[in-house]
Amino acid sequence: MRSLTTDEILPKDAGALLIGRVHLEAAGGPVPVLVREGVLHDISALAPTVSQLLERDDLATALAGDFPALGPVQHFLDGALAEGGDRLLAPCDLQVLKAAGVTFASSMIERVVEEQAKGDPAAAEEIRARLAPVLGDSLRGLAPGSDKAMEVKRVLVEMGMWSQYLEVGIGPDAEVFTKAPVLSGVGCGARIGVHPKSHWNNPEPELVLAVDSRGTVRGVTLGNDVNLRDFEGRSALLLSKAKDNNASASIGPFIRLFDGRFGMEQAEKVSVRLNVQGADDGFVMDGISPMTEISRRPQDIVNQTLNADHQYPDGFMLYLGTLFAPTQDRGAPGAGFTHKVGDRVEISAPELGALVNWVDLSGNCPPWKYGVTALMQYLSKRNLI
């Protein structure tokens, strides 16, 4: 039986300024909320959507006011686990869900392994052993786009080992792609989806930036960029199939807003932890992705996402990539890691709390039915727009 408590998912810092979203049965739809001493408060009077809230320059000050209490976090967390009634949702709404890939040296090597293995996990170990001595030390501390990076590229090209993943890993241009459609993300307590045809897949524990329409980072949260390694390994053109499936984008539990106590400087020092527990095979896997080891500065990735050439009028959520690439065998030696239905996946950081989800096949997860049209109709009915 699935269970979670408020203490498990909230940050250790009681003074963290947290906002999010819940589905409120009495209202008939989503409500933006403020977390205050374990109780959720309706802040739709400030703005009807989280996207609009993040456009307010005075948001931290405005949130100091009094707002209607909706009930304890636990009530909505229980609803998320039950998948009905009042429940936690992903803490974003109209923002586009973007993601950056190959932003850590170790994950670069694993992406090259996927490409060379053509999606076959059995071939991965031999390729990994061949590549690691060449790439491991060369990539550490390498600034993407630098003269040194271009020299490494030249050497690898001469060796016949250059890869499209290394191009975005150490070249001047970051890989930034659309992870999932607006409003399709799932929140803490929900099931996350893996495509039924995938036999080599993994969680990706990541820091996620909440960015407004001007390109200003307003806060951070946690994310799971669920990934199909076999699909993407067969062809980079299958990236969308590998990344965007029902319930494959998890975000939460809440957005920690930047204020006088916590900002980008602190966010860049966060270590994102991963714990996977099998439902019936006793399997346990732990990992860590320290943001101090990211190859690109987060603001640089933001600037490459939103600029004079590309705008996001409702802002965007930006997954920053992960250092963690699971190679731990699950089953046969050399087979590597892949998910099983029922896996409990926890992504956490003391500063941000814990995002917990359970793995299922994407077709068995609750179908995504609440889109932009439904949201606009709901907000109009409540006279919020």
Coordinates of C-alpha atoms in Angstrom, one line a residue:
M1 CA 0.0 0.0 0.0
R2 CA 1.3 3.4 -0.9
S3 CA 1.8 5.9 1.9
L4 CA 3.5 9.2 2.4
T5 CA 3.6 11.8 5.2
T6 CA 3.9 15.6 5.1
D7 CA 7.3 15.4 7.0
E8 CA 8.7 13.1 4.2
I9 CA 8.0 15.5 1.4
L10 CA 8.5 19.0 2.8
P11 CA 11.9 20.7 3.0
K12 CA 13.9 20.5 6.2
D13 CA 14.0 24.3 6.2
A14 CA 10.8 25.4 7.9
G15 CA 11.2 28.9 6.5
A16 CA 11.2 27.9 2.9
L17 CA 8.7 29.9 0.8
L18 CA 6.7 27.3 -1.1
I19 CA 3.9 27.5 -3.6
G20 CA 2.2 24.8 -5.7
R21 CA -1.2 23.6 -7.0
V22 CA -3.9 21.4 -5.8
H23 CA -7.1 20.0 -7.3
L24 CA -9.9 21.2 -5.1
E25 CA -13.2 19.3 -5.5
A26 CA -15.3 22.1 -4.0
A27 CA -13.9 24.5 -6.7
G28 CA -14.1 21.9 -9.4
G29 CA -10.5 22.4 -10.6
P30 CA -6.9 23.5 -9.8
V31 CA -6.1 26.2 -7.2
P32 CA -2.7 27.8 -6.7
V33 CA -1.6 27.4 -3.0
L34 CA 0.9 28.7 -0.5
V35 CA 2.4 26.3 2.1
R36 CA 2.4 27.7 5.6
E37 CA 3.3 25.6 8.6
G38 CA 2.0 22.4 7.0
V39 CA -1.3 24.0 5.8
L40 CA -2.2 24.9 2.3
H41 CA -3.8 28.3 1.6
D42 CA -5.7 29.4 -1.5
I43 CA -3.8 32.3 -3.2
S44 CA -5.9 32.5 -6.4
A45 CA -6.8 36.1 -5.3
L46 CA -3.2 37.0 -6.2
A47 CA -3.4 35.3 -9.6
P48 CA -5.5 32.4 -11.0
T49 CA -2.5 30.4 -12.3
V50 CA 1.0 29.7 -11.0
S51 CA 2.3 31.0 -14.4
Q52 CA 0.8 34.5 -13.6
L53 CA 1.9 34.4 -10.0
L54 CA 5.5 34.1 -11.1
E55 CA 5.1 37.2 -13.3
R56 CA 4.6 39.3 -10.1
D57 CA 7.7 41.2 -9.0
D58 CA 6.2 41.6 -5.6
L59 CA 5.3 38.0 -5.1
A60 CA 7.4 37.3 -2.0
T61 CA 5.9 40.4 -0.3
A62 CA 2.4 39.7 -1.5
L63 CA 2.5 36.1 0.0
A64 CA 3.0 37.6 3.5
G65 CA -0.8 38.4 3.5
D66 CA -3.7 36.4 4.9
F67 CA -5.3 33.8 2.6
P68 CA -8.1 31.2 3.1
A69 CA -6.9 27.9 4.6
L70 CA -7.8 24.9 2.5
G71 CA -6.5 22.2 4.9
P72 CA -3.3 20.4 5.9
V73 CA -0.8 19.2 3.2
Q74 CA -1.5 15.6 4.4
H75 CA -5.1 15.8 3.2
F76 CA -4.1 16.7 -0.3
L77 CA -1.1 14.2 -0.3
D78 CA -3.5 11.4 0.7
G79 CA -5.7 12.5 -2.3
A80 CA -2.8 12.3 -4.6
L81 CA -2.0 8.8 -3.5
A82 CA -5.7 7.8 -4.0
E83 CA -5.8 9.6 -7.4
G84 CA -9.1 11.2 -6.6
G85 CA -10.8 14.1 -4.7
D86 CA -8.7 16.9 -3.2
R87 CA -5.1 16.2 -4.3
L88 CA -1.7 17.6 -4.9
L89 CA -0.8 18.5 -8.5
A90 CA 2.4 19.4 -10.3
P91 CA 3.2 22.9 -9.1
C92 CA 3.2 24.5 -12.5
D93 CA 0.4 25.0 -15.1
L94 CA 0.7 27.1 -18.3
Q95 CA 4.5 27.0 -18.3
V96 CA 6.1 24.9 -21.1
L97 CA 8.0 21.9 -19.8
K98 CA 11.5 22.1 -21.2
A99 CA 14.6 20.0 -20.4
A100 CA 18.3 20.3 -21.0
G101 CA 20.3 17.1 -21.7
V102 CA 23.9 15.9 -21.4
T103 CA 24.8 18.6 -18.9
F104 CA 27.1 16.5 -16.7
A105 CA 30.3 14.7 -17.7
S106 CA 29.2 11.2 -16.5
S107 CA 25.9 11.4 -18.3
M108 CA 27.7 12.4 -21.5
I109 CA 29.5 9.1 -21.4
E110 CA 26.3 7.2 -20.8
R111 CA 24.6 8.9 -23.7
V112 CA 27.5 7.9 -26.0
V113 CA 27.1 4.3 -24.6
E114 CA 23.4 4.3 -25.5
E115 CA 24.2 5.5 -29.0
Q116 CA 27.0 3.0 -29.6
A117 CA 24.9 0.2 -28.2
K118 CA 22.0 1.0 -30.4
G119 CA 19.6 0.6 -27.5
D120 CA 21.0 -2.9 -26.5
P121 CA 21.7 -3.0 -22.8
A122 CA 23.7 -6.2 -23.2
A123 CA 26.3 -4.4 -25.3
A124 CA 26.6 -1.4 -23.0
E125 CA 29.1 -2.7 -20.5
E126 CA 31.8 -3.5 -23.1
I127 CA 31.3 -0.1 -24.8
R128 CA 31.4 1.7 -21.4
A129 CA 34.7 0.0 -20.6
R130 CA 36.2 1.1 -23.9
L131 CA 35.1 4.7 -23.7
A132 CA 35.7 5.5 -20.0
P133 CA 39.5 5.7 -20.2
V134 CA 39.3 8.0 -23.2
L135 CA 36.5 10.3 -22.1
G136 CA 36.4 10.2 -18.3
D137 CA 39.3 12.4 -17.2
S138 CA 39.2 14.5 -20.4
L139 CA 35.7 15.9 -19.8
R140 CA 35.9 16.8 -16.1
G141 CA 36.0 20.5 -15.5
L142 CA 35.8 21.1 -19.3
A143 CA 33.9 24.4 -20.1
P144 CA 31.5 23.8 -23.0
G145 CA 32.5 25.8 -26.1
S146 CA 36.0 26.6 -24.7
D147 CA 39.2 26.3 -26.7
K148 CA 40.1 23.2 -24.6
A149 CA 36.8 21.7 -25.4
M150 CA 37.3 22.2 -29.1
E151 CA 40.7 20.6 -28.8
V152 CA 39.1 17.5 -27.2
K153 CA 36.6 17.4 -30.0
R154 CA 39.4 17.5 -32.6
V155 CA 41.2 14.6 -30.9
L156 CA 38.0 12.5 -30.7
V157 CA 37.1 13.2 -34.3
E158 CA 40.5 11.9 -35.4
M159 CA 39.9 8.8 -33.3
G160 CA 36.5 8.2 -34.9
M161 CA 34.8 8.6 -31.6
W162 CA 32.9 11.8 -31.9
S163 CA 29.2 11.7 -31.0
Q164 CA 26.2 14.0 -31.3
Y165 CA 25.9 13.7 -27.5
L166 CA 29.4 15.1 -27.0
E167 CA 28.6 17.9 -29.4
V168 CA 25.9 19.2 -27.1
G169 CA 27.8 18.2 -24.0
I170 CA 31.0 20.2 -24.6
G171 CA 30.1 22.2 -27.7
P172 CA 28.8 25.9 -27.5
D173 CA 25.1 24.9 -27.9
A174 CA 23.2 23.2 -25.2
E175 CA 20.6 20.5 -25.8
V176 CA 17.3 22.0 -24.9
F177 CA 14.1 20.2 -25.8
T178 CA 10.4 20.2 -25.0
K179 CA 9.9 17.4 -22.4
A180 CA 6.1 17.4 -22.4
P181 CA 3.0 19.4 -23.2
V182 CA 1.7 22.2 -21.0
L183 CA -0.4 20.9 -18.1
S184 CA 0.7 17.2 -18.6
G185 CA 3.1 17.0 -15.7
V186 CA 2.2 14.9 -12.7
G187 CA 2.9 15.7 -9.0
C188 CA 4.1 14.1 -5.9
G189 CA 2.3 10.8 -5.0
A190 CA 1.2 10.1 -8.6
R191 CA 2.2 7.2 -10.8
I192 CA 4.8 7.8 -13.4
G193 CA 4.7 6.1 -16.8
V194 CA 7.1 4.0 -18.8
H195 CA 6.3 2.9 -22.3
P196 CA 5.3 -0.8 -22.5
K197 CA 7.7 -1.4 -25.4
S198 CA 10.7 -0.2 -23.5
H199 CA 13.0 -2.7 -21.9
W200 CA 15.8 -0.3 -20.8
N201 CA 14.7 2.8 -19.0
N202 CA 15.5 4.8 -15.9
P203 CA 14.6 7.8 -13.7
E204 CA 16.5 11.0 -14.1
P205 CA 16.6 13.0 -10.8
E206 CA 16.9 16.7 -11.7
L207 CA 16.7 20.2 -10.4
V208 CA 13.9 22.1 -12.2
L209 CA 13.9 25.9 -12.6
A210 CA 10.7 27.9 -12.6
V211 CA 11.3 30.7 -15.1
D212 CA 9.1 33.7 -15.9
S213 CA 8.4 35.2 -19.4
R214 CA 11.3 37.5 -19.0
G215 CA 13.8 34.8 -18.4
T216 CA 14.1 35.4 -14.7
V217 CA 14.4 32.3 -12.5
R218 CA 11.8 32.7 -9.8
G219 CA 12.3 29.5 -7.9
V220 CA 13.2 25.8 -8.1
T221 CA 11.7 22.4 -7.6
L222 CA 12.5 18.7 -8.2
G223 CA 11.8 16.7 -11.3
N224 CA 11.9 13.2 -12.7
D225 CA 12.6 13.2 -16.5
V226 CA 11.6 9.6 -17.0
N227 CA 13.7 8.3 -19.9
L228 CA 13.6 5.3 -22.3
R229 CA 17.3 4.5 -22.9
D230 CA 16.6 1.8 -25.6
F231 CA 14.4 4.1 -27.7
E232 CA 16.8 7.1 -27.7
G233 CA 19.8 4.7 -28.1
R234 CA 18.3 3.3 -31.3
S235 CA 18.0 6.8 -32.8
A236 CA 18.2 10.3 -31.5
L237 CA 15.2 11.0 -33.7
L238 CA 13.2 8.9 -31.2
L239 CA 13.9 11.5 -28.5
S240 CA 10.2 12.5 -28.3
K241 CA 9.1 8.9 -28.0
A242 CA 11.8 8.3 -25.3
K243 CA 10.8 11.4 -23.3
D244 CA 7.1 12.3 -23.8
N245 CA 4.7 9.6 -22.8
N246 CA 1.7 9.6 -20.5
A247 CA 2.8 10.6 -16.9
S248 CA 6.5 10.7 -17.9
A249 CA 7.1 14.2 -16.5
S250 CA 7.0 14.4 -12.7
I251 CA 7.5 17.7 -10.9
G252 CA 7.2 18.8 -7.3
P253 CA 6.2 18.6 -4.6
F254 CA 6.3 22.5 -4.5
I255 CA 8.2 25.4 -6.0
R256 CA 10.6 27.0 -3.6
L257 CA 10.6 30.7 -4.4
F258 CA 13.8 32.7 -4.4
D259 CA 13.8 35.2 -1.5
G260 CA 16.3 36.8 0.8
R261 CA 17.2 33.5 2.3
F262 CA 17.4 31.2 -0.8
G263 CA 18.4 32.1 -4.4
M264 CA 20.4 30.9 -7.4
E265 CA 23.6 30.8 -5.4
Q266 CA 22.1 28.3 -3.0
A267 CA 20.3 26.4 -5.7
E268 CA 23.6 25.8 -7.6
K269 CA 24.9 24.0 -4.5
V270 CA 21.9 21.6 -4.1
S271 CA 22.6 17.9 -4.3
V272 CA 19.7 16.0 -5.8
R273 CA 19.4 12.4 -4.4
L274 CA 17.7 9.4 -5.9
N275 CA 16.3 6.3 -4.2
V276 CA 14.6 3.5 -6.1
Q277 CA 13.0 0.6 -4.2
G278 CA 11.5 -2.4 -6.1
A279 CA 8.0 -3.5 -5.1
D280 CA 8.7 -7.2 -4.9
D281 CA 12.3 -8.0 -5.8
G282 CA 14.1 -6.3 -2.9
F283 CA 16.0 -4.1 -5.3
V284 CA 17.4 -0.9 -3.9
M285 CA 19.4 1.8 -5.8
D286 CA 20.7 5.1 -4.6
G287 CA 22.3 7.9 -6.5
I288 CA 23.3 11.6 -6.1
S289 CA 23.5 14.4 -8.6
P290 CA 25.5 17.4 -7.1
M291 CA 24.7 20.6 -8.9
T292 CA 28.2 21.7 -8.3
E293 CA 29.3 19.3 -11.0
I294 CA 27.1 20.6 -13.8
S295 CA 29.1 21.5 -16.9
R296 CA 27.0 24.6 -17.9
R297 CA 25.8 27.3 -15.5
P298 CA 22.0 27.1 -15.1
Q299 CA 21.6 30.8 -16.2
D300 CA 23.4 30.0 -19.4
I301 CA 20.9 27.2 -20.2
V302 CA 18.1 29.6 -19.4
N303 CA 19.6 32.2 -21.8
Q304 CA 19.9 29.6 -24.5
T305 CA 16.2 28.7 -24.0
L306 CA 14.6 32.2 -23.9
N307 CA 16.2 35.0 -25.9
A308 CA 15.5 37.3 -28.9
D309 CA 15.1 34.2 -31.1
H310 CA 12.6 32.3 -28.9
Q311 CA 10.0 33.5 -26.3
Y312 CA 7.8 31.9 -23.7
P313 CA 4.9 34.3 -22.8
D314 CA 3.7 32.0 -20.0
G315 CA 7.2 31.1 -18.7
F316 CA 8.7 27.7 -18.6
M317 CA 9.9 25.0 -16.3
L318 CA 13.5 23.8 -17.1
Y319 CA 14.8 20.4 -16.1
L320 CA 18.6 20.9 -15.8
G321 CA 19.8 17.4 -16.5
T322 CA 21.4 14.9 -14.2
L323 CA 24.8 13.5 -13.3
F324 CA 23.2 10.2 -12.4
A325 CA 23.1 7.4 -15.0
P326 CA 22.3 4.0 -13.5
T327 CA 24.6 1.2 -14.4
Q328 CA 23.8 -1.1 -11.4
D329 CA 22.7 -4.5 -12.6
R330 CA 19.1 -5.6 -11.8
G331 CA 18.9 -9.3 -12.6
A332 CA 21.4 -10.8 -15.0
P333 CA 25.1 -9.6 -14.8
G334 CA 25.8 -6.9 -17.4
A335 CA 22.1 -6.2 -18.0
G336 CA 22.2 -2.9 -16.2
F337 CA 19.2 -1.2 -14.6
T338 CA 15.7 -0.9 -15.8
H339 CA 12.4 -0.1 -14.1
K340 CA 9.8 -2.6 -13.0
V341 CA 6.1 -1.8 -12.4
G342 CA 5.6 -0.9 -8.8
D343 CA 9.1 0.7 -8.2
R344 CA 9.0 3.5 -5.7
V345 CA 11.1 6.4 -6.9
E346 CA 12.1 9.2 -4.5
I347 CA 14.0 12.3 -5.7
S348 CA 15.0 14.6 -2.8
A349 CA 17.1 17.4 -1.5
P350 CA 16.9 18.8 2.1
E351 CA 16.3 22.3 0.7
L352 CA 13.4 21.3 -1.5
G353 CA 11.8 18.3 0.1
A354 CA 11.0 15.0 -1.7
L355 CA 9.2 14.1 -4.9
V356 CA 7.9 10.5 -4.7
N357 CA 6.2 8.5 -7.4
W358 CA 5.4 4.9 -8.3
V359 CA 6.2 3.4 -11.7
D360 CA 3.6 1.9 -13.9
L361 CA 3.1 1.4 -17.7
S362 CA 2.2 4.7 -19.3
G363 CA -1.1 3.2 -20.6
N364 CA -2.1 2.2 -17.1
C365 CA -1.5 5.6 -15.5
P366 CA -4.5 8.0 -15.3
P367 CA -4.9 9.4 -18.8
W368 CA -4.1 13.1 -19.3
K369 CA -7.5 14.8 -19.9
Y370 CA -7.2 18.3 -18.4
G371 CA -5.8 20.6 -21.0
V372 CA -5.7 24.3 -21.7
T373 CA -9.4 24.5 -22.9
A374 CA -10.6 22.8 -19.7
L375 CA -8.5 25.2 -17.6
M376 CA -9.8 28.3 -19.4
Q377 CA -13.4 27.1 -19.1
Y378 CA -12.9 26.5 -15.3
L379 CA -11.3 29.9 -14.7
S380 CA -14.0 31.6 -16.6
K381 CA -16.7 29.8 -14.6
R382 CA -15.0 31.0 -11.4
N383 CA -14.8 34.6 -12.8
L384 CA -11.1 34.5 -12.4
I385 CA -10.5 35.6 -16.0

